[in-house]
mmCIF file of C-alpha atoms in Angstrom:
data_model
loop_
_atom_site.group_PDB
_atom_site.id
_atom_site.type_symbol
_atom_site.label_atom_id
_atom_site.label_comp_id
_atom_site.label_asym_id
_atom_site.label_seq_id
_atom_site.Cartn_x
_atom_site.Cartn_y
_atom_site.Cartn_z
ATOM 1 C CA MET A 22 -195.885 -68.576 38.234
ATOM 2 C CA GLU A 23 -194.105 -71.799 35.609
ATOM 3 C CA LYS A 24 -190.397 -70.399 34.773
ATOM 4 C CA SER A 25 -187.850 -71.117 32.143
ATOM 5 C CA LYS A 26 -184.067 -73.088 32.954
ATOM 6 C CA ASN A 27 -182.575 -69.571 32.268
ATOM 7 C CA GLU A 28 -185.037 -67.874 34.658
ATOM 8 C CA GLU A 29 -183.975 -70.962 36.964
ATOM 9 C CA ILE A 30 -180.144 -70.143 36.436
ATOM 10 C CA LYS A 31 -180.428 -66.707 37.468
ATOM 11 C CA LEU A 32 -182.594 -66.591 40.568
ATOM 12 C CA THR A 33 -180.252 -69.412 41.580
ATOM 13 C CA GLU A 34 -177.894 -67.555 41.081
ATOM 14 C CA ASN A 35 -178.889 -64.610 42.974
ATOM 15 C CA VAL A 36 -180.067 -65.828 46.112
ATOM 16 C CA THR A 37 -177.241 -66.083 49.208
ATOM 17 C CA HIS A 38 -177.563 -69.563 51.023
ATOM 18 C CA LEU A 39 -178.690 -69.163 54.106
ATOM 19 C CA ASP A 40 -176.220 -71.204 55.654
ATOM 20 C CA MET A 41 -172.937 -69.616 53.840
ATOM 21 C CA PRO A 42 -170.795 -67.208 56.085
ATOM 22 C CA GLY A 43 -171.598 -62.667 56.597
ATOM 23 C CA PHE A 44 -175.432 -63.648 55.681
ATOM 24 C CA GLN A 45 -177.112 -62.355 58.344
ATOM 25 C CA GLU A 46 -174.925 -59.446 57.898
ATOM 26 C CA ILE A 47 -175.609 -58.483 54.105
ATOM 27 C CA ALA A 48 -179.490 -59.006 54.839
ATOM 28 C CA THR A 49 -179.567 -56.722 58.131
ATOM 29 C CA ASN A 50 -177.571 -53.748 55.740
ATOM 30 C CA ARG A 51 -180.245 -53.718 52.924
ATOM 31 C CA THR A 52 -183.167 -53.296 55.250
ATOM 32 C CA TYR A 53 -181.992 -51.564 59.038
ATOM 33 C CA LYS A 54 -181.349 -48.307 56.934
ATOM 34 C CA ASP A 55 -184.835 -48.240 55.280
ATOM 35 C CA SER A 56 -186.524 -49.314 59.186
ATOM 36 C CA LEU A 57 -184.888 -46.187 60.525
ATOM 37 C CA PHE A 58 -185.148 -44.152 58.052
ATOM 38 C CA ARG A 59 -188.866 -43.865 58.241
ATOM 39 C CA LEU A 60 -189.095 -44.728 61.726
ATOM 40 C CA ILE A 61 -187.638 -40.760 62.091
ATOM 41 C CA TYR A 62 -189.575 -38.752 59.931
ATOM 42 C CA SER A 63 -192.644 -40.283 59.883
ATOM 43 C CA GLY A 64 -193.609 -37.452 60.485
ATOM 44 C CA ASN A 65 -196.532 -38.887 63.231
ATOM 45 C CA ASP A 66 -195.688 -36.494 66.391
ATOM 46 C CA GLU A 67 -194.230 -32.135 66.843
ATOM 47 C CA ARG A 68 -190.393 -33.607 66.915
ATOM 48 C CA SER A 69 -190.367 -35.997 63.801
ATOM 49 C CA ARG A 70 -192.628 -32.958 62.098
ATOM 50 C CA ARG A 71 -189.323 -31.101 63.074
ATOM 51 C CA TRP A 72 -187.669 -32.973 61.723
ATOM 52 C CA LEU A 73 -188.855 -33.563 58.277
ATOM 53 C CA LEU A 74 -188.967 -30.059 57.619
ATOM 54 C CA SER A 75 -185.566 -29.567 58.387
ATOM 55 C CA LEU A 76 -185.063 -32.290 55.840
ATOM 56 C CA TYR A 77 -187.553 -31.071 53.390
ATOM 57 C CA ASN A 78 -185.726 -27.153 53.705
ATOM 58 C CA ALA A 79 -182.592 -28.416 53.586
ATOM 59 C CA LEU A 80 -183.069 -31.441 50.105
ATOM 60 C CA CYS A 81 -184.800 -27.517 48.566
ATOM 61 C CA GLY A 82 -183.215 -24.737 49.950
ATOM 62 C CA ARG A 83 -185.971 -23.359 51.732
ATOM 63 C CA ASN A 84 -187.058 -22.672 54.948
ATOM 64 C CA TYR A 85 -189.546 -23.017 56.378
ATOM 65 C CA THR A 86 -190.251 -22.862 60.098
ATOM 66 C CA ASP A 87 -194.106 -23.838 60.824
ATOM 67 C CA ILE A 88 -194.223 -27.383 60.967
ATOM 68 C CA ASN A 89 -198.481 -26.624 60.534
ATOM 69 C CA ASP A 90 -197.765 -26.195 56.904
ATOM 70 C CA LEU A 91 -196.638 -30.071 56.267
ATOM 71 C CA ARG A 92 -199.945 -32.028 55.798
ATOM 72 C CA ILE A 93 -198.817 -36.115 55.867
ATOM 73 C CA THR A 94 -200.428 -37.565 52.567
ATOM 74 C CA THR A 95 -198.259 -41.311 53.054
ATOM 75 C CA ILE A 96 -200.363 -44.329 52.101
ATOM 76 C CA GLU A 97 -201.146 -46.346 54.817
ATOM 77 C CA ASN A 98 -201.288 -50.500 53.727
ATOM 78 C CA VAL A 99 -199.855 -50.257 50.934
ATOM 79 C CA ILE A 100 -198.154 -52.936 49.068
ATOM 80 C CA TYR A 101 -195.820 -52.767 46.261
ATOM 81 C CA LEU A 102 -194.415 -56.618 44.848
ATOM 82 C CA THR A 103 -190.547 -53.847 45.112
ATOM 83 C CA MET A 104 -191.805 -51.367 46.157
ATOM 84 C CA LYS A 105 -191.854 -49.401 49.998
ATOM 85 C CA ASN A 106 -194.207 -46.619 51.207
ATOM 86 C CA ASP A 107 -191.676 -43.868 52.257
ATOM 87 C CA LEU A 108 -192.206 -40.567 52.828
ATOM 88 C CA SER A 109 -195.009 -38.308 51.258
ATOM 89 C CA PHE A 110 -196.128 -35.101 52.598
ATOM 90 C CA LEU A 111 -197.711 -31.695 50.808
ATOM 91 C CA LEU A 112 -196.084 -28.466 51.406
ATOM 92 C CA ASP A 113 -195.898 -25.026 49.182
ATOM 93 C CA SER A 114 -198.696 -26.511 46.612
ATOM 94 C CA GLN A 115 -196.460 -29.490 45.776
ATOM 95 C CA MET A 116 -196.716 -33.277 46.702
ATOM 96 C CA ASN A 117 -193.297 -34.685 48.190
ATOM 97 C CA LEU A 118 -192.420 -37.976 47.849
ATOM 98 C CA PHE A 119 -188.685 -38.929 49.992
ATOM 99 C CA GLU A 120 -187.826 -42.479 49.696
ATOM 100 C CA HIS A 121 -184.820 -43.462 50.329
ATOM 101 C CA GLN A 122 -182.770 -46.588 49.223
ATOM 102 C CA SER A 123 -179.877 -48.610 50.418
ATOM 103 C CA THR A 124 -179.744 -50.471 46.342
ATOM 104 C CA VAL A 125 -179.551 -48.906 43.241
ATOM 105 C CA ASN A 126 -182.515 -49.322 41.277
ATOM 106 C CA PRO A 127 -183.502 -47.264 37.866
ATOM 107 C CA ASN A 128 -186.166 -48.175 38.467
ATOM 108 C CA MET A 129 -187.071 -45.523 40.400
ATOM 109 C CA PRO A 130 -189.431 -43.177 38.549
ATOM 110 C CA LEU A 131 -192.264 -45.988 36.992
ATOM 111 C CA ARG A 132 -191.774 -46.910 40.605
ATOM 112 C CA GLY A 133 -193.063 -43.125 42.020
ATOM 113 C CA LEU A 134 -194.853 -43.207 38.064
ATOM 114 C CA MET A 135 -197.557 -45.586 40.341
ATOM 115 C CA TYR A 136 -196.872 -44.664 43.761
ATOM 116 C CA PHE A 137 -197.648 -40.727 42.490
ATOM 117 C CA GLY A 138 -200.949 -42.360 40.651
ATOM 118 C CA GLN A 139 -201.647 -42.852 44.407
ATOM 119 C CA LEU A 140 -201.053 -40.277 45.588
ATOM 120 C CA TYR A 141 -202.723 -37.791 43.346
ATOM 121 C CA GLN A 142 -206.470 -40.167 43.424
ATOM 122 C CA ASN A 143 -206.390 -39.733 47.016
ATOM 123 C CA GLU A 144 -206.150 -35.685 46.441
ATOM 124 C CA VAL A 145 -208.991 -35.904 43.901
ATOM 125 C CA LYS A 146 -211.080 -37.715 46.296
ATOM 126 C CA ARG A 147 -209.809 -35.198 49.321
ATOM 127 C CA GLN A 148 -211.077 -32.151 46.945
ATOM 128 C CA LYS A 149 -214.090 -33.736 45.847
ATOM 129 C CA LYS A 150 -213.560 -33.161 42.036
ATOM 130 C CA ASP A 151 -214.774 -35.345 39.315
ATOM 131 C CA ILE A 152 -212.523 -36.711 37.280
ATOM 132 C CA PHE A 153 -214.770 -36.766 34.300
ATOM 133 C CA GLY A 154 -215.853 -33.311 34.410
ATOM 134 C CA SER A 155 -215.371 -30.872 32.315
ATOM 135 C CA SER A 156 -213.896 -27.904 35.122
ATOM 136 C CA LEU A 157 -209.787 -28.635 35.061
ATOM 137 C CA ILE A 158 -209.034 -30.123 38.640
ATOM 138 C CA LYS A 159 -205.909 -28.130 40.337
ATOM 139 C CA ILE A 160 -203.296 -30.133 41.345
ATOM 140 C CA PRO A 161 -200.076 -29.877 42.984
ATOM 141 C CA SER A 162 -197.105 -30.296 41.518
ATOM 142 C CA PRO A 163 -194.855 -33.670 41.802
ATOM 143 C CA ARG A 164 -191.141 -33.524 43.603
ATOM 144 C CA PHE A 165 -189.985 -37.301 43.730
ATOM 145 C CA ILE A 166 -186.382 -37.730 46.238
ATOM 146 C CA VAL A 167 -184.554 -40.721 46.213
ATOM 147 C CA LEU A 168 -182.203 -40.423 49.521
ATOM 148 C CA TYR A 169 -179.041 -43.346 48.390
ATOM 149 C CA ASN A 170 -177.587 -44.678 51.604
ATOM 150 C CA GLY A 171 -176.030 -47.781 49.915
ATOM 151 C CA ASP A 172 -172.771 -49.298 49.946
ATOM 152 C CA LYS A 173 -171.529 -48.996 46.154
ATOM 153 C CA GLU A 174 -170.812 -45.869 45.372
ATOM 154 C CA LEU A 175 -172.123 -42.754 43.257
ATOM 155 C CA PRO A 176 -171.959 -39.585 42.248
ATOM 156 C CA ASP A 177 -173.344 -37.148 45.248
ATOM 157 C CA ASN A 178 -176.531 -36.000 42.407
ATOM 158 C CA LYS A 179 -177.873 -38.367 39.932
ATOM 159 C CA LYS A 180 -181.006 -37.801 37.508
ATOM 160 C CA TYR A 181 -183.265 -40.424 37.036
ATOM 161 C CA ARG A 182 -185.707 -41.051 33.700
ATOM 162 C CA LEU A 183 -188.460 -42.599 32.720
ATOM 163 C CA SER A 184 -188.116 -42.463 29.053
ATOM 164 C CA ASP A 185 -184.814 -44.288 29.472
ATOM 165 C CA ALA A 186 -187.124 -47.315 30.211
ATOM 166 C CA PHE A 187 -189.045 -46.849 26.848
ATOM 167 C CA GLU A 188 -188.542 -49.705 24.312
ATOM 168 C CA THR A 189 -188.244 -47.026 21.807
ATOM 169 C CA GLU A 190 -186.450 -44.217 22.263
ATOM 170 C CA ASP A 191 -188.676 -40.731 22.526
ATOM 171 C CA LYS A 192 -186.134 -37.491 22.998
ATOM 172 C CA SER A 193 -189.986 -35.515 22.924
ATOM 173 C CA GLY A 194 -189.976 -34.416 26.562
ATOM 174 C CA GLU A 195 -194.189 -35.555 25.967
ATOM 175 C CA PHE A 196 -194.264 -38.572 28.385
ATOM 176 C CA GLU A 197 -191.738 -37.558 31.057
ATOM 177 C CA TRP A 198 -191.431 -38.649 35.380
ATOM 178 C CA THR A 199 -187.532 -38.402 36.903
ATOM 179 C CA ALA A 200 -186.689 -39.246 39.960
ATOM 180 C CA THR A 201 -183.852 -37.025 41.407
ATOM 181 C CA LEU A 202 -181.131 -39.867 43.017
ATOM 182 C CA ILE A 203 -179.368 -37.902 46.141
ATOM 183 C CA ASN A 204 -176.426 -39.498 47.566
ATOM 184 C CA ILE A 205 -176.331 -39.033 51.834
ATOM 185 C CA ASN A 206 -173.909 -41.418 52.264
ATOM 186 C CA LYS A 207 -171.100 -39.489 54.475
ATOM 187 C CA ASN A 208 -168.574 -37.914 53.018
ATOM 188 C CA HIS A 209 -171.904 -37.169 50.503
ATOM 189 C CA ASN A 210 -173.583 -33.608 50.324
ATOM 190 C CA GLU A 211 -171.695 -32.681 52.945
ATOM 191 C CA THR A 212 -173.968 -29.407 53.080
ATOM 192 C CA ILE A 213 -177.471 -30.973 53.405
ATOM 193 C CA GLN A 214 -176.232 -33.114 56.024
ATOM 194 C CA LYS A 215 -174.585 -29.477 57.951
ATOM 195 C CA ASN A 216 -178.036 -28.491 57.542
ATOM 196 C CA CYS A 217 -180.066 -30.575 58.722
ATOM 197 C CA GLU A 218 -179.418 -31.661 61.517
ATOM 198 C CA SER A 219 -181.230 -35.567 61.582
ATOM 199 C CA LEU A 220 -179.393 -36.452 58.968
ATOM 200 C CA TYR A 221 -176.304 -36.423 60.265
ATOM 201 C CA HIS A 222 -177.058 -38.308 63.375
ATOM 202 C CA TYR A 223 -178.887 -40.457 61.134
ATOM 203 C CA ILE A 224 -175.787 -40.447 59.075
ATOM 204 C CA GLU A 225 -173.506 -41.552 61.980
ATOM 205 C CA PHE A 226 -175.676 -43.710 63.201
ATOM 206 C CA VAL A 227 -175.742 -46.350 59.963
ATOM 207 C CA ASP A 228 -171.924 -45.542 59.301
ATOM 208 C CA ARG A 229 -170.894 -46.635 63.097
ATOM 209 C CA VAL A 230 -173.010 -49.416 62.630
ATOM 210 C CA ARG A 231 -171.488 -50.182 58.933
ATOM 211 C CA THR A 232 -168.040 -49.290 59.921
ATOM 212 C CA SER A 233 -168.469 -52.099 62.929
ATOM 213 C CA GLN A 234 -170.313 -55.337 60.286
ATOM 214 C CA ARG A 235 -166.798 -55.229 58.655
ATOM 215 C CA LYS A 236 -164.593 -54.902 61.527
ATOM 216 C CA GLY A 237 -166.470 -58.502 61.948
ATOM 217 C CA MET A 238 -168.977 -57.398 64.708
ATOM 218 C CA ALA A 239 -172.053 -59.549 64.812
ATOM 219 C CA VAL A 240 -175.303 -57.614 64.015
ATOM 220 C CA SER A 241 -176.840 -57.867 66.837
ATOM 221 C CA GLN A 242 -173.482 -56.488 68.720
ATOM 222 C CA ALA A 243 -173.192 -53.569 65.662
ATOM 223 C CA ILE A 244 -176.577 -52.188 66.319
ATOM 224 C CA ASN A 245 -176.779 -51.856 70.314
ATOM 225 C CA GLU A 246 -173.323 -51.180 70.129
ATOM 226 C CA ALA A 247 -174.512 -47.559 67.472
ATOM 227 C CA VAL A 248 -177.491 -47.166 69.724
ATOM 228 C CA ASP A 249 -175.535 -47.124 72.399
ATOM 229 C CA TYR A 250 -173.316 -44.363 71.349
ATOM 230 C CA ALA A 251 -176.295 -42.636 69.460
ATOM 231 C CA ILE A 252 -177.567 -42.338 73.686
ATOM 232 C CA GLN A 253 -174.425 -41.198 74.573
ATOM 233 C CA HIS A 254 -173.757 -38.350 71.972
ATOM 234 C CA ASN A 255 -177.531 -37.266 72.410
ATOM 235 C CA PHE A 256 -178.509 -38.186 68.308
ATOM 236 C CA LEU A 257 -181.910 -37.226 67.301
ATOM 237 C CA GLU A 258 -182.855 -35.356 71.155
ATOM 238 C CA GLY A 259 -182.332 -38.515 73.411
ATOM 239 C CA PHE A 260 -185.047 -40.304 70.579
ATOM 240 C CA PHE A 261 -182.663 -43.458 70.959
ATOM 241 C CA GLU A 262 -182.832 -43.384 74.755
ATOM 242 C CA GLU A 263 -186.493 -43.174 74.529
ATOM 243 C CA GLN A 264 -186.488 -45.588 72.135
ATOM 244 C CA LYS A 265 -184.193 -47.897 72.321
ATOM 245 C CA MET A 266 -185.655 -51.357 72.391
ATOM 246 C CA TYR A 267 -188.373 -50.305 69.703
ATOM 247 C CA ILE A 268 -185.603 -49.278 67.616
ATOM 248 C CA THR A 269 -183.693 -52.721 68.122
ATOM 249 C CA ASN A 270 -186.548 -54.581 68.191
ATOM 250 C CA SER A 271 -187.835 -53.008 64.935
ATOM 251 C CA LEU A 272 -184.153 -53.609 63.149
ATOM 252 C CA LEU A 273 -183.865 -57.274 64.072
ATOM 253 C CA THR A 274 -187.674 -58.038 63.090
ATOM 254 C CA GLU A 275 -186.431 -56.690 59.806
ATOM 255 C CA PHE A 276 -183.954 -58.473 59.611
ATOM 256 C CA ASP A 277 -185.757 -61.827 60.100
ATOM 257 C CA GLN A 278 -187.931 -60.644 57.467
ATOM 258 C CA GLU A 279 -186.003 -60.531 55.546
ATOM 259 C CA LEU A 280 -184.455 -63.733 56.198
ATOM 260 C CA HIS A 281 -188.298 -64.668 54.951
ATOM 261 C CA ASP A 282 -188.341 -62.988 51.799
ATOM 262 C CA ARG A 283 -185.100 -65.067 51.175
ATOM 263 C CA CYS A 284 -185.870 -68.303 51.513
ATOM 264 C CA THR A 285 -189.520 -67.785 50.176
ATOM 265 C CA TYR A 286 -188.010 -66.418 46.597
ATOM 266 C CA GLU A 287 -184.911 -69.622 46.935
ATOM 267 C CA ASP A 288 -187.796 -71.569 44.637
ATOM 268 C CA GLY A 289 -188.774 -68.080 42.590
ATOM 269 C CA VAL A 290 -191.980 -65.794 43.583
ATOM 270 C CA ALA A 291 -193.377 -66.461 46.588
ATOM 271 C CA GLU A 292 -197.074 -66.979 46.471
ATOM 272 C CA GLY A 293 -198.000 -64.730 48.621
ATOM 273 C CA ALA A 294 -196.589 -61.984 46.829
ATOM 274 C CA GLN A 295 -197.458 -63.081 43.728
ATOM 275 C CA GLN A 296 -200.649 -62.444 44.790
ATOM 276 C CA ASN A 297 -200.109 -59.056 46.085
ATOM 277 C CA ALA A 298 -198.746 -58.549 42.507
ATOM 278 C CA ILE A 299 -202.454 -59.428 40.691
ATOM 279 C CA ALA A 300 -204.442 -57.717 43.122
ATOM 280 C CA ASN A 301 -201.562 -54.384 42.580
ATOM 281 C CA ALA A 302 -202.514 -54.557 39.107
ATOM 282 C CA ARG A 303 -206.021 -54.662 38.283
ATOM 283 C CA ASN A 304 -205.361 -51.945 40.718
ATOM 284 C CA PHE A 305 -203.740 -50.150 38.540
ATOM 285 C CA LEU A 306 -205.943 -51.051 35.298
ATOM 286 C CA LYS A 307 -209.167 -49.720 37.216
ATOM 287 C CA MET A 308 -206.847 -46.156 37.481
ATOM 288 C CA GLN A 309 -206.412 -46.323 33.191
ATOM 289 C CA ILE A 310 -203.326 -43.842 33.839
ATOM 290 C CA LEU A 311 -200.537 -47.252 33.003
ATOM 291 C CA THR A 312 -200.213 -49.309 30.224
ATOM 292 C CA PRO A 313 -200.560 -52.933 30.728
ATOM 293 C CA GLU A 314 -197.233 -52.870 29.742
ATOM 294 C CA GLN A 315 -195.576 -50.698 32.313
ATOM 295 C CA ILE A 316 -197.988 -52.179 34.794
ATOM 296 C CA ALA A 317 -196.262 -55.347 33.282
ATOM 297 C CA GLN A 318 -192.488 -53.253 34.624
ATOM 298 C CA GLY A 319 -193.941 -52.299 37.622
ATOM 299 C CA THR A 320 -195.906 -55.633 39.446
ATOM 300 C CA GLY A 321 -193.526 -58.230 38.041
ATOM 301 C CA LEU A 322 -196.405 -59.686 36.366
ATOM 302 C CA ARG A 323 -195.959 -61.511 32.615
ATOM 303 C CA LEU A 324 -198.154 -59.463 30.293
ATOM 304 C CA ASP A 325 -199.867 -62.239 29.207
ATOM 305 C CA GLN A 326 -201.155 -62.059 32.317
ATOM 306 C CA VAL A 327 -202.155 -58.192 32.548
ATOM 307 C CA LEU A 328 -203.676 -58.576 29.594
ATOM 308 C CA ASN A 329 -206.045 -61.672 30.455
ATOM 309 C CA LEU A 330 -206.615 -59.542 34.270
ATOM 310 C CA GLU A 331 -207.839 -56.718 31.684
ATOM 311 C CA LYS A 332 -210.381 -58.485 29.942
ATOM 312 C CA GLU A 333 -211.371 -59.741 33.794
ATOM 313 C CA LEU A 334 -212.495 -56.360 34.566
ATOM 314 C CA ILE A 335 -214.056 -55.531 31.285
ATOM 315 C CA GLN A 336 -216.539 -58.668 31.498
ATOM 316 C CA ALA A 337 -216.418 -58.281 35.300
#
């Protein structure tokens, strides 16, 4: 994809050179928290489901106890250029999406809208309903929560609205989608942490790694030290002891991926990422729930590229 001179300058300013001191620490700090969060709350076993249900209760002020009430709906193998697949599940006729974020991103409502489009498409398919039929299809109500654990200071709670991104101001509320950000850093939302032990343990682990890095400790040392501390204090019911090797390796692997991503972006958007963006744009066009302008913004493609893809699908 051809870049203007201004775009090249901006891109260069945002890329940290791999040889710069401290780059590895910065790169890992952006990724290891997301990876571990998904690992803990994936809902893949009975214990993880208990943790997920406890997290839901603490965030939403509920008191569910039966993990069988949960139906995990997380979409596997979905690759968005700017979005990771975190946690989604059905509970009490609500479609919940919890996403962990280590960086500030005001585009969360748009990203959530795109993701929920896929979730609802799967739900309609599961119900074996016809979206083009004359009967109203009942769907679960959405709940989108962003759990923020980055370095930038943010308030305990913040509401992002899709309407803030409209090029023309629209206060009617007729086309709104929101993302509720909850700050889970240490010393924020302490009541939530108190009511969810697994979240408290996760936050303590992350804060320990972060503190060690600030003191100059290498990333690998900081992670290993924090894992040993978590084992000593029986964090997550022995989870860290049972999964020590896997946790350590997965966090460092995540770091290696971050290095790879930085390298490919030094000269602009990597070809592989470009192809992923095109594939996602095609899928969204087929779903017919977003405008070409929204798809362009969400995938990072130019509007003319999206319009050309739309023409190709019509002619096919």
